[in-house]
XYZ file of C-alpha atoms in Angstrom:
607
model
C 103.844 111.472 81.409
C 100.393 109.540 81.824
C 99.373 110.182 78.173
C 101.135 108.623 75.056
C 101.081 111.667 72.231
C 101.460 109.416 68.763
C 102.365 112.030 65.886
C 100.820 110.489 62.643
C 103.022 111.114 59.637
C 100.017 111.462 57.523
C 99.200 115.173 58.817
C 101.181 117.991 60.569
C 101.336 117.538 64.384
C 98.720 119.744 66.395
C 100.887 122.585 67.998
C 101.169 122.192 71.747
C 98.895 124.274 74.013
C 99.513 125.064 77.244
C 96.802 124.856 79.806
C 97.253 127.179 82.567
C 95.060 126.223 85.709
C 94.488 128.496 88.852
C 93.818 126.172 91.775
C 90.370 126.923 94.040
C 91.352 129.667 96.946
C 89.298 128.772 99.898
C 89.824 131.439 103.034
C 87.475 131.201 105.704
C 87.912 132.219 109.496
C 87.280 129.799 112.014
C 86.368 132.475 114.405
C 83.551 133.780 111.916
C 82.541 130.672 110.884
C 81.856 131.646 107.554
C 83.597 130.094 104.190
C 84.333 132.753 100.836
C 85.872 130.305 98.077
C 87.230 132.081 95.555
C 86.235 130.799 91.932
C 88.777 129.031 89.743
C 90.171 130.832 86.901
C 91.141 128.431 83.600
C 92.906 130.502 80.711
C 93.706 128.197 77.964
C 96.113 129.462 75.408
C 94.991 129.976 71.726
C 96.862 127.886 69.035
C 100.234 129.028 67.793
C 99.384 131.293 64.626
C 101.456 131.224 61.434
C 103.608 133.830 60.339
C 100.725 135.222 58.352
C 98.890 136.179 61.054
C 96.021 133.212 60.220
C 96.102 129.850 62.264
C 97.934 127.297 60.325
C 96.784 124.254 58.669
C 96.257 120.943 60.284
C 96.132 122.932 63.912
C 93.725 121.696 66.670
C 90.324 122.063 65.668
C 91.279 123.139 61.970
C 90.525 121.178 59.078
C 93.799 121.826 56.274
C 92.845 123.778 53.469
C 92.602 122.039 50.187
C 95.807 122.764 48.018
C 95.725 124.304 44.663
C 98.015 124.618 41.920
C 98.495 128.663 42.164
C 99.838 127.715 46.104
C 101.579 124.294 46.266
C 102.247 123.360 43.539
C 102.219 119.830 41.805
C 104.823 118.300 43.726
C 103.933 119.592 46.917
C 101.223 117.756 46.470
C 102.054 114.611 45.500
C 104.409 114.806 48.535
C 101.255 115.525 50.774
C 100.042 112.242 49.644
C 102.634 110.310 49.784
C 102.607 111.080 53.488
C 99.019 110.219 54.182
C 99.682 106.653 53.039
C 102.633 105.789 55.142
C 101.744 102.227 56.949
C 102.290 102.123 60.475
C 103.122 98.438 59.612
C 107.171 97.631 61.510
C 108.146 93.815 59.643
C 110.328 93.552 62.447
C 108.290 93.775 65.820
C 106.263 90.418 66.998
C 102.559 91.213 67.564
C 101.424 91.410 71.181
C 97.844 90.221 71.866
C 97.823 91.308 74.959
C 98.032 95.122 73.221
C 95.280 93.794 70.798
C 92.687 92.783 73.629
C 93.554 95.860 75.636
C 92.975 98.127 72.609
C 89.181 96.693 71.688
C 88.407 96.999 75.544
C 88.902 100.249 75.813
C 87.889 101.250 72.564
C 84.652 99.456 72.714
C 83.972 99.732 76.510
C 80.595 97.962 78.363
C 78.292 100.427 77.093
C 79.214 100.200 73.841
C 79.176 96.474 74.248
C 75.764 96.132 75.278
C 74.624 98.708 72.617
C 76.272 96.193 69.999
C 74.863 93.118 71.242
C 71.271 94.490 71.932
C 70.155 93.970 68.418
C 71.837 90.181 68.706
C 69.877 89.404 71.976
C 66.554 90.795 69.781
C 67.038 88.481 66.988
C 67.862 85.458 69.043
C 64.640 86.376 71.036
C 62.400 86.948 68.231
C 63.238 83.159 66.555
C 62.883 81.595 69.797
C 59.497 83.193 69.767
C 58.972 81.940 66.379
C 60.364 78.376 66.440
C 59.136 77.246 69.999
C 55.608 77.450 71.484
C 56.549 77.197 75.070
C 56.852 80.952 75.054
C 53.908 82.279 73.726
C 52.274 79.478 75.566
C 53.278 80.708 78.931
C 52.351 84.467 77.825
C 49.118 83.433 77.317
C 48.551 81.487 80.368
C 49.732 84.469 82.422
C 47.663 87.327 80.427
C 44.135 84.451 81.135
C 45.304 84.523 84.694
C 45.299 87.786 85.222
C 41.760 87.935 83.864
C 40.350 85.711 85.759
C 41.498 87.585 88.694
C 39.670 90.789 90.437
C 40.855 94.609 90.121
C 42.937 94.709 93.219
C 44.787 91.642 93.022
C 46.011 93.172 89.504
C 46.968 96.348 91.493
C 48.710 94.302 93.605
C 50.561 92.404 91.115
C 51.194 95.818 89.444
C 52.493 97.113 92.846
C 54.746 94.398 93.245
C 56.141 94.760 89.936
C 56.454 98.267 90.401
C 58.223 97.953 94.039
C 60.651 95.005 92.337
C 61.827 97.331 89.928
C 62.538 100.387 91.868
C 64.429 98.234 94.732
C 66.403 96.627 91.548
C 66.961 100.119 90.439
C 67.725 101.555 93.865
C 70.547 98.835 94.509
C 71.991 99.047 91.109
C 72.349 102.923 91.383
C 74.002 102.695 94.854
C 76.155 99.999 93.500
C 77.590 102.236 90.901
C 77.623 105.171 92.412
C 79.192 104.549 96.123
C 82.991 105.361 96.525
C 85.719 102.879 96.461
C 87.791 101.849 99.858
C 90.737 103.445 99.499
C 93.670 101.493 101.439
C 97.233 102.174 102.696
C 98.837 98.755 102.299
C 102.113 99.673 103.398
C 104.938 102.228 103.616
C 108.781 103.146 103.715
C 110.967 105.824 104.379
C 114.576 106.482 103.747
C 117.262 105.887 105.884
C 120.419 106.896 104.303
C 123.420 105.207 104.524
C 126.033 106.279 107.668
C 128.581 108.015 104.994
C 126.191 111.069 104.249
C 125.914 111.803 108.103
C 125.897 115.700 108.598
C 126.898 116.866 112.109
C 126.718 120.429 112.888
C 130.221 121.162 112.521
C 130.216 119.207 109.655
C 127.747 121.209 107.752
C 129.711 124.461 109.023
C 133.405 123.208 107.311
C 131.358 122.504 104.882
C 130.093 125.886 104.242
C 133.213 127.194 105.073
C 135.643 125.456 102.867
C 133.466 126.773 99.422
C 134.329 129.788 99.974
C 130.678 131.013 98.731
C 129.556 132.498 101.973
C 130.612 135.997 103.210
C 131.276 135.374 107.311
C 128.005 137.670 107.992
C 126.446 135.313 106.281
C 128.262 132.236 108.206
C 127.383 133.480 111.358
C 124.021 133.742 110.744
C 123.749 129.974 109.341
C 125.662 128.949 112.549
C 123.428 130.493 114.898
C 120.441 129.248 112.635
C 121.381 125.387 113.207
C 121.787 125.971 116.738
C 117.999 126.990 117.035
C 116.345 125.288 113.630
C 115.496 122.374 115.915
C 117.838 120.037 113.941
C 119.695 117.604 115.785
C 123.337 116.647 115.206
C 123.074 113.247 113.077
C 121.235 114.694 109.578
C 121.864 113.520 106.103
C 123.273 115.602 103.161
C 123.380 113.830 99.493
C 126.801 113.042 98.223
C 126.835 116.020 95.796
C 127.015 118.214 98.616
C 129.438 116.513 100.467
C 132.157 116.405 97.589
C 135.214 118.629 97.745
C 134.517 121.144 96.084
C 130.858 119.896 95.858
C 129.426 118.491 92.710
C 126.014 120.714 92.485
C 124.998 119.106 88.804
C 122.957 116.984 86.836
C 124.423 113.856 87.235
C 124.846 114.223 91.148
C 120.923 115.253 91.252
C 120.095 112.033 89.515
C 122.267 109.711 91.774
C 121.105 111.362 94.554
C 117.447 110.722 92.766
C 118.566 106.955 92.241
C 119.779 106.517 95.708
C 116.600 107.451 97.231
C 114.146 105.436 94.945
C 115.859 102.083 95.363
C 116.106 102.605 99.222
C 112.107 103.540 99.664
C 110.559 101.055 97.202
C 113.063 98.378 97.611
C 111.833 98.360 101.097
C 108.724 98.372 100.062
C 107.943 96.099 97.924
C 110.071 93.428 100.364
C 107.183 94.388 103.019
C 103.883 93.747 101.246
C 105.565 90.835 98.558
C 104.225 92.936 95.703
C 105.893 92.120 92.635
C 107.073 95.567 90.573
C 105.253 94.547 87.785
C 101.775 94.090 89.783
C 102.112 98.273 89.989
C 99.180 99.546 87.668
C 99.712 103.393 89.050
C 102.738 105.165 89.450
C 102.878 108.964 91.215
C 105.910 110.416 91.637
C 106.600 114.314 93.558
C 109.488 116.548 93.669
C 109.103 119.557 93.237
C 112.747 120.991 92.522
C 114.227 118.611 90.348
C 112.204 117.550 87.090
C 114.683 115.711 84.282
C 113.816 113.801 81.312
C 112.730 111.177 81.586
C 110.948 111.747 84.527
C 111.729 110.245 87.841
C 108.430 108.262 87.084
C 110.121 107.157 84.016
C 113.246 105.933 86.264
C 111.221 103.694 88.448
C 109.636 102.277 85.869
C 112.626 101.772 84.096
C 114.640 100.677 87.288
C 111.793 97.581 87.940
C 110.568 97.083 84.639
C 107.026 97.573 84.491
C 104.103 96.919 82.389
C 103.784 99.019 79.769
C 99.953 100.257 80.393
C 100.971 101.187 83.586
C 99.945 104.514 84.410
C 102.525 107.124 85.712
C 102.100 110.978 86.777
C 104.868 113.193 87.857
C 104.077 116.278 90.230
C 106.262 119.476 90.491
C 106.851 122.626 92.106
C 104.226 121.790 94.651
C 106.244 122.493 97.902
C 106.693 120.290 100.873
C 102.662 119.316 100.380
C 103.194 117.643 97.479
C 103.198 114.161 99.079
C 98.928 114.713 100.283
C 98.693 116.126 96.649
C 99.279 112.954 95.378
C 97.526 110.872 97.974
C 94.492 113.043 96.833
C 95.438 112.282 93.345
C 95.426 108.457 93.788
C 92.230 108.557 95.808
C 90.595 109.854 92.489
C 92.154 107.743 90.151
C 91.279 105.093 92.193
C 87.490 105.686 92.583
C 87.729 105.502 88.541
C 90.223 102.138 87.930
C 89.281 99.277 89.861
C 91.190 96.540 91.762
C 94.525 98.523 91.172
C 97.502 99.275 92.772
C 99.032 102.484 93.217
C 102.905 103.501 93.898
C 103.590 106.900 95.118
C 106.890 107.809 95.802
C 107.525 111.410 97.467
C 110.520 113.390 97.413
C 112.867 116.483 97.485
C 116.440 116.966 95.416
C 118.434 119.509 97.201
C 122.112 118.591 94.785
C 121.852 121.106 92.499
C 119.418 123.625 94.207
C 121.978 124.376 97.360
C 122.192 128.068 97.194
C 125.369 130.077 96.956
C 125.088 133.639 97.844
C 124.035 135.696 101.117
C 120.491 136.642 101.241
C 119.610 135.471 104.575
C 115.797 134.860 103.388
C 117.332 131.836 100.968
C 119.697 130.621 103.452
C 116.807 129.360 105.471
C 116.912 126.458 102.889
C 120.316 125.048 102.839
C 120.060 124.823 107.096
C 116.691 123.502 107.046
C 116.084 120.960 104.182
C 117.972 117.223 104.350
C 118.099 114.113 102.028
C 115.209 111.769 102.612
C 111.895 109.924 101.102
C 108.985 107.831 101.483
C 107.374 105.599 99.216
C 103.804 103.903 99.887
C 101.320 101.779 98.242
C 97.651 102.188 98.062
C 94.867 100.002 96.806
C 90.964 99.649 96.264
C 91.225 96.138 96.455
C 88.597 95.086 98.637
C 90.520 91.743 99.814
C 93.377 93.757 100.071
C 92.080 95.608 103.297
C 92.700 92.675 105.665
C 96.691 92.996 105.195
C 96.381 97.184 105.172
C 97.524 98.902 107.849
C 95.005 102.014 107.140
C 92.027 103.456 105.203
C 91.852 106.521 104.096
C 88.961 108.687 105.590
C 89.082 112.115 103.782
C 91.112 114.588 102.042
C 91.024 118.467 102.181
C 93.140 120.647 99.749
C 92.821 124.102 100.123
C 95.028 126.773 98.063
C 95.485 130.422 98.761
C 97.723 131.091 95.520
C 95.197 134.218 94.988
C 96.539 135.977 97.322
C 99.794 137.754 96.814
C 101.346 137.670 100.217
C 100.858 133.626 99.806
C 101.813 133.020 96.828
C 105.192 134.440 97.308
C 105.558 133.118 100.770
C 107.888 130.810 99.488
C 109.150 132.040 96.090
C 112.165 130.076 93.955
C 114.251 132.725 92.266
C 117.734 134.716 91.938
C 119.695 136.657 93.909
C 121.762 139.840 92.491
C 124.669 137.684 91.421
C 122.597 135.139 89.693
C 122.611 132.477 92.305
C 119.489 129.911 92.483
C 117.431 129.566 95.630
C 114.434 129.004 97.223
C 113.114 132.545 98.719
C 111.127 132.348 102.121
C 109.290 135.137 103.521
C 108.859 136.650 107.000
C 105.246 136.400 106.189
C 105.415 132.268 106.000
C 103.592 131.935 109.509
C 100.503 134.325 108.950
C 100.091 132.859 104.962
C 100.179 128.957 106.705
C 97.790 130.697 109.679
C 95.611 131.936 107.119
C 95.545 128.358 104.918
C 95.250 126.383 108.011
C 91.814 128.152 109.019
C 90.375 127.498 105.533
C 91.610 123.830 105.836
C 90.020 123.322 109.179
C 86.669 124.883 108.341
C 86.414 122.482 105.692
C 87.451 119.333 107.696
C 85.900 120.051 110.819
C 82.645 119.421 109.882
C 83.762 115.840 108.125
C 85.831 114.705 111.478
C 84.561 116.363 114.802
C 81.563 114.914 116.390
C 78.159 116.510 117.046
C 78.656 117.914 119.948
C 81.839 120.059 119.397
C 79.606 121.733 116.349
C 76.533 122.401 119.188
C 79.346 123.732 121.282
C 81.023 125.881 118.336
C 77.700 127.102 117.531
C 77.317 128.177 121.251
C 80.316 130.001 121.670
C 79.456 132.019 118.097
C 76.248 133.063 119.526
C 77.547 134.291 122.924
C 80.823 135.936 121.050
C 77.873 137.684 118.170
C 76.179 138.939 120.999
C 79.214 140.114 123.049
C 80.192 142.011 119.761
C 83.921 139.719 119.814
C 84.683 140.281 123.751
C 84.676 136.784 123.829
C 87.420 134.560 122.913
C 87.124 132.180 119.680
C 86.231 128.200 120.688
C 88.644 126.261 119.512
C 86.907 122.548 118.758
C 88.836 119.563 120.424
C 90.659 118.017 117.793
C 91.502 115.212 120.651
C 87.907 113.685 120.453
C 88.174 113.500 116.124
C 92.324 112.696 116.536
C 94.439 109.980 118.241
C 97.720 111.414 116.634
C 98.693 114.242 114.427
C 101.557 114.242 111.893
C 102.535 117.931 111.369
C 105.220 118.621 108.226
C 108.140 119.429 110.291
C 108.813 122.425 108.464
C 110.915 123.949 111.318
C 110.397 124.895 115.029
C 108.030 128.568 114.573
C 105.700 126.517 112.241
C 105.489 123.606 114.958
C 104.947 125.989 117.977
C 102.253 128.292 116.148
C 100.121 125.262 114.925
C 100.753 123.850 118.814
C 99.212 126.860 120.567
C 96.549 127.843 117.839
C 95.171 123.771 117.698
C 95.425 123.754 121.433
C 97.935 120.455 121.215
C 100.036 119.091 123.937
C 103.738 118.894 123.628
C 103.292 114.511 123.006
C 100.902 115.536 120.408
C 104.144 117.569 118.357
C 106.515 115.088 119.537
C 106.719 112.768 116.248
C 107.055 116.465 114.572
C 109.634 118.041 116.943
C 111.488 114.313 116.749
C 111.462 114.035 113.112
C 112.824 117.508 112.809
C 115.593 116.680 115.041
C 116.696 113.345 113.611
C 116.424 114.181 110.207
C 115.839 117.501 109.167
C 112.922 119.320 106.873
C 112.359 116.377 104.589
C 109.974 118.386 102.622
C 107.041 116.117 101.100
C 107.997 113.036 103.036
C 108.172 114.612 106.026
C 104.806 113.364 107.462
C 105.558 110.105 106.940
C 108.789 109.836 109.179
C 106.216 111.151 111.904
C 103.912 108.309 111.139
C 106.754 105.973 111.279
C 107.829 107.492 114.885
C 104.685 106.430 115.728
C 104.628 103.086 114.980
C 108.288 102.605 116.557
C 106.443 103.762 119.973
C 103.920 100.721 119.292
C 101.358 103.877 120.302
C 98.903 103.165 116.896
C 95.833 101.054 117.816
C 93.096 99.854 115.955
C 90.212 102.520 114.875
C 92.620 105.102 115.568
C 92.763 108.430 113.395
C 95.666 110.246 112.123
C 95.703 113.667 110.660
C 98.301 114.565 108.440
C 98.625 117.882 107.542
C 101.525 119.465 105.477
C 102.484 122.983 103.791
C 103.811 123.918 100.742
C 104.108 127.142 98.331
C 101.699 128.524 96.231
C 100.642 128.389 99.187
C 99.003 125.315 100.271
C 97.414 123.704 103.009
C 96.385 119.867 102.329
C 95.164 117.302 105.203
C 94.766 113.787 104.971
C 92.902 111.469 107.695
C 93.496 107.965 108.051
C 92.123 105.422 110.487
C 94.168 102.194 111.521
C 92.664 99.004 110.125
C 94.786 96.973 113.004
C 97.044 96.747 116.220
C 100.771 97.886 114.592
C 103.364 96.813 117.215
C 106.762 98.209 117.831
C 109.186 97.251 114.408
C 112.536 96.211 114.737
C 113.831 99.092 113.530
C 115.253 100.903 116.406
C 113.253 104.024 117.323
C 115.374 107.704 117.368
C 117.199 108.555 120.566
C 116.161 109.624 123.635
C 117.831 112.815 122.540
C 114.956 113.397 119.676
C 112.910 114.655 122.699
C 115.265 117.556 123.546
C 117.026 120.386 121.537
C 120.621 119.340 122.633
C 122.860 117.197 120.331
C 123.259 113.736 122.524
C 127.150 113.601 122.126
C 127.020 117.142 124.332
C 127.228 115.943 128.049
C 126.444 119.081 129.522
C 123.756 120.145 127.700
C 122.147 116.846 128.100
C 122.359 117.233 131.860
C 120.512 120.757 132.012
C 118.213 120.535 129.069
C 114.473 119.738 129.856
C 112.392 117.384 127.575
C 110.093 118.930 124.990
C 107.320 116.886 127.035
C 108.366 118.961 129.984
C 109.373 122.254 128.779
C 107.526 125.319 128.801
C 106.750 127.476 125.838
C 109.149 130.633 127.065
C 112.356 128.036 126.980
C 111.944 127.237 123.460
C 113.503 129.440 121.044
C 111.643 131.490 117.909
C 113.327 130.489 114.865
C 113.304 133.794 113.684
């Protein structure tokens, strides 16, 4: 992945370890207004111990025991030595300088620099002193000045000595320590091509002619797409599509392929960045991890540098794609002037389950081929071609809690067959997230006076011992749009009523959903892209972005809009994205109402 692990013949390898990692828990109630973080938990696992019972030699941390006659043996020996002295010498690989200077840097560093050429910049000093009388010449001069003078014009000079200094300190230490700009240059999502359209009917033969599906079972998907919120032009990859269909390896990594080239092809023809300019590559998806990585196939698709950096995310859930935003913003703050690739996705070719438990059909009607890929920067001349800079990040994981963390649970049916498992309990775990998400972002986003008015209302509602209803801040003065995962309809409609949002506020959400389905990670990023196509972003707007994912997970990003972005080219969904209808269904079309105009007791619970 990001590190390079270089076994050296001349001892045993280290054994692995595994590093096991429980993510921070934060659950707070809005309506209390009161934050509990649970602590994080790290359990590292001890070194693999030999069959003796005793750790082995050369392990982590272990110097090797000295060998003896009465235990090795002569030749054992000699063959120990033999392989401490193999060369790393190859005759038949060119030297790269570039590798050379890039190895001192970073072994020596600045500090270390400075530390080596102190006693340099001494020496020099001290036979200038020596050699020259100009020097000691002016030392003197000043030192008689200075005694000529009276007491407070040496506390003055002394003052303004003193002052220099701590304003030279001051502005070096906010130098160093203030955050870098964190920039969205650009970004693309997939549009897959018109053979790997999925109509409803479609994706009922479909089910139909595998034969894998009981008809209980088939009923209940068909009555599931009808009220899902999908519309009736969604992708499927190819695997899927096949008759019979071709649920493998290879079909996972086409479909992989296929996805990669359309997203960063895009990209990189929009902001002219050459492949090899990439000095950060972040790849998620959390259902399908080969090796090489899918980090590894970019790379290897537009032949990058070799120190570029590249981290692969899994099993993170449809939130994965803010996980990794977070993840750059850090990496960023530490690397400077560098470019960052993230590429977020979902692989549904070889995880389409096969059996009838209704809880892990929920998957195969809800999720659809699709991805995003984006590039972010801290280069400061970069900001006047980025469309947006990144304001804040909140991560928030509830993974503690049982109830959550098997909200949405990957396992096995009674036959055997793979799925993704998701509970009944999915809206109250994301209800429960959410408020610890919002309790930590309000404070970063809303103006003053919602927190007076919060504070207010959680007086009057202390002293009314909870007769009074819970304030709910207004996200409208803190948010110009909001790009909710479109996860399906229930998880749009609760965060609608509980946030207080209007139906144009869900309408990149609801719109998204329709056209192309539950696009897991990349999901929030085909609702930014709606947005643009409606010409509706304006500069110093805000954007919240907030997704879902198991373990369970609530992340938010914010970003504000660095300039005007007019309408694209690219033409915007149908008119029919704003209703629940299919278009080609000239009835329906006649008699349904907008989203923008219905009311909440026409639109149907998912459930």
């Amino acid at each position: 992945m990001s590190s390079i692990h270089d076994e050296s013949p001349s001892r045993p390898a280290a054994p692995p370890t595994t590093d096991t990692t429980s993510a921070t828990a934060a659950t707070a109630t809005v309506t209390a207004a009161t934050t509990a973080t649970a602590t994080a938990t790290t359990a590292t696992a001890a070194a693999t111990s030999s069959p003796s019972g005793g750790v082995r030699d050369g392990d982590a941390g272990v110097p090797p025991r000295s060998f003896s006659p009465s235990v090795a043996g002569a030749k054992e020996q000699e063959k120990v030595r033999d392989l401490r002295n193999v060369s790393y010498y190859y005759p038949h690989r060119k030297g790269d300088f570039n590798e050379v200077r890039a190895g001192y840097y970073h072994s020596l560093g600045i500090p270390s620099l400075v530390l080596y050429l102190a006693p340099v910049v001494l020496i020099v000093l001290t036979i200038l002193v020596k050699r020259s009388a100009v020097i000691p010449m002016l030392w003197r001069s000043v030192i008689a000045e200075l005694s000529k003078q009276h007491d407070e014009s040496i506390v003055a000079v002394v003052s303004f000595v003193v002052c220099f200094m701590t304003l030279v300190y001051l502005v070096t230490f906010y130098v160093a320590s203030r955050k870098e700009r964190i920039y969205l240059v650009d970004f693309a999502t997939f549009t897959p091509p018109p053979e790997l359209l999925v109509t409803r009917e479609h994706f009922v033969t479909i089910n139909e002619r595998t034969n894998w599906f009981s008809k209980e079972s088939m009923e209940f998907q068909k009555k599931l797409t009808e009220r899902a919120g999908l519309g009736n032009e969604t992708y499927l990859p190819a695997g899927i599509l096949a008759c019979p269909p071709e649920l493998n390896m290879n079909r996972s990594r086409e479909e992989a392929f296929q996805v990669i080239t359309g997203c960063c092809d895009e990209l990189f023809a929009k902001t002219g960045v050459n492949p090899t300019d990439i000095d950060i590559v972040i790849v998620n998806c959390s259902l399908f991890n080969p090796t090489p990585s899918l980090s590894a196939m970019i790379i290897n698709k537009y032949k990058m540098r070799k120190d570029v950096k590249n981290y692969n995310l899994s099993g993170m859930g449809c939130s994965a794609g803010l996980v990794s935003v977070d993840l750059a913003r850090d990496l960023l703050q530490i690397h400077h002037s560098k470019l960052c690739l993230i590429f977020s996705t979902e692989n549904i070719s070889e995880n389409w389950y096969r059996g009838d438990v209704k809880s892990m059909l929920l998957s195969n009607v809800l999720f659809r081929l699709g991805g995003a890929a984006l590039l972010l920067t801290n280069k400061f001349s970069w900001g006047f071609r980025s469309k947006y800079q990144l304001v804040t990040t909140v991560r928030v994981h509830a993974g503690a809690d049982d109830i959550s963390y098997r909200a949405i649970y990957q396992t096995i049916d009674e036959r055997g067959n793979k799925g993704v498992k998701i509970s009944r309990d999915l809206v109250k775990a994301v209800g429960n997230a959410l408020k610890s998400n919002i309790t930590i972002l309000a404070p970063q986003v809303l103006p003053y006076t919602e927190h007076i008015k919060y504070f207010y209302h959680a007086c009057l509602r202390k002293m009314s011992k909870g007769k009074r209803p819970v304030y709910t801040p207004n996200f409208h003065k803190a948010f110009q749009h909001f790009c909710i995962h479109a996860g399906g309809r229930a998880i749009i409609d609760g965060l609608e009523e509980n946030l207080k949002l209007t139906p144009e506020d869900v309408l990149p959400s609801r719109a998204t959903l329709y056209r192309y389905g539950n696009t897991s990670s990349s999901s929030v990023w085909y609702e930014l892209n709606y947005i643009e196509q409606k010409g509706a972003m304006k500069r110093g707007d805000k954007v919240w972005q907030i997704a879902f994912g198991s373990g369970l997970k609530c992340n938010s990003a914010v970003w504000r809009a660095l300039r005007t972005i007019k309408s694209q080219s690219l033409p915007p969904p149908p008119e029919s994205a704003c209703t629940l209808e299919p278009p080609n269904n000239t009835t329906a079309a006649t008699t349904t109402t907008p989203l923008t105009q219905r009311k909440p007791d026409q639109q149907n619970n998912t459930e």
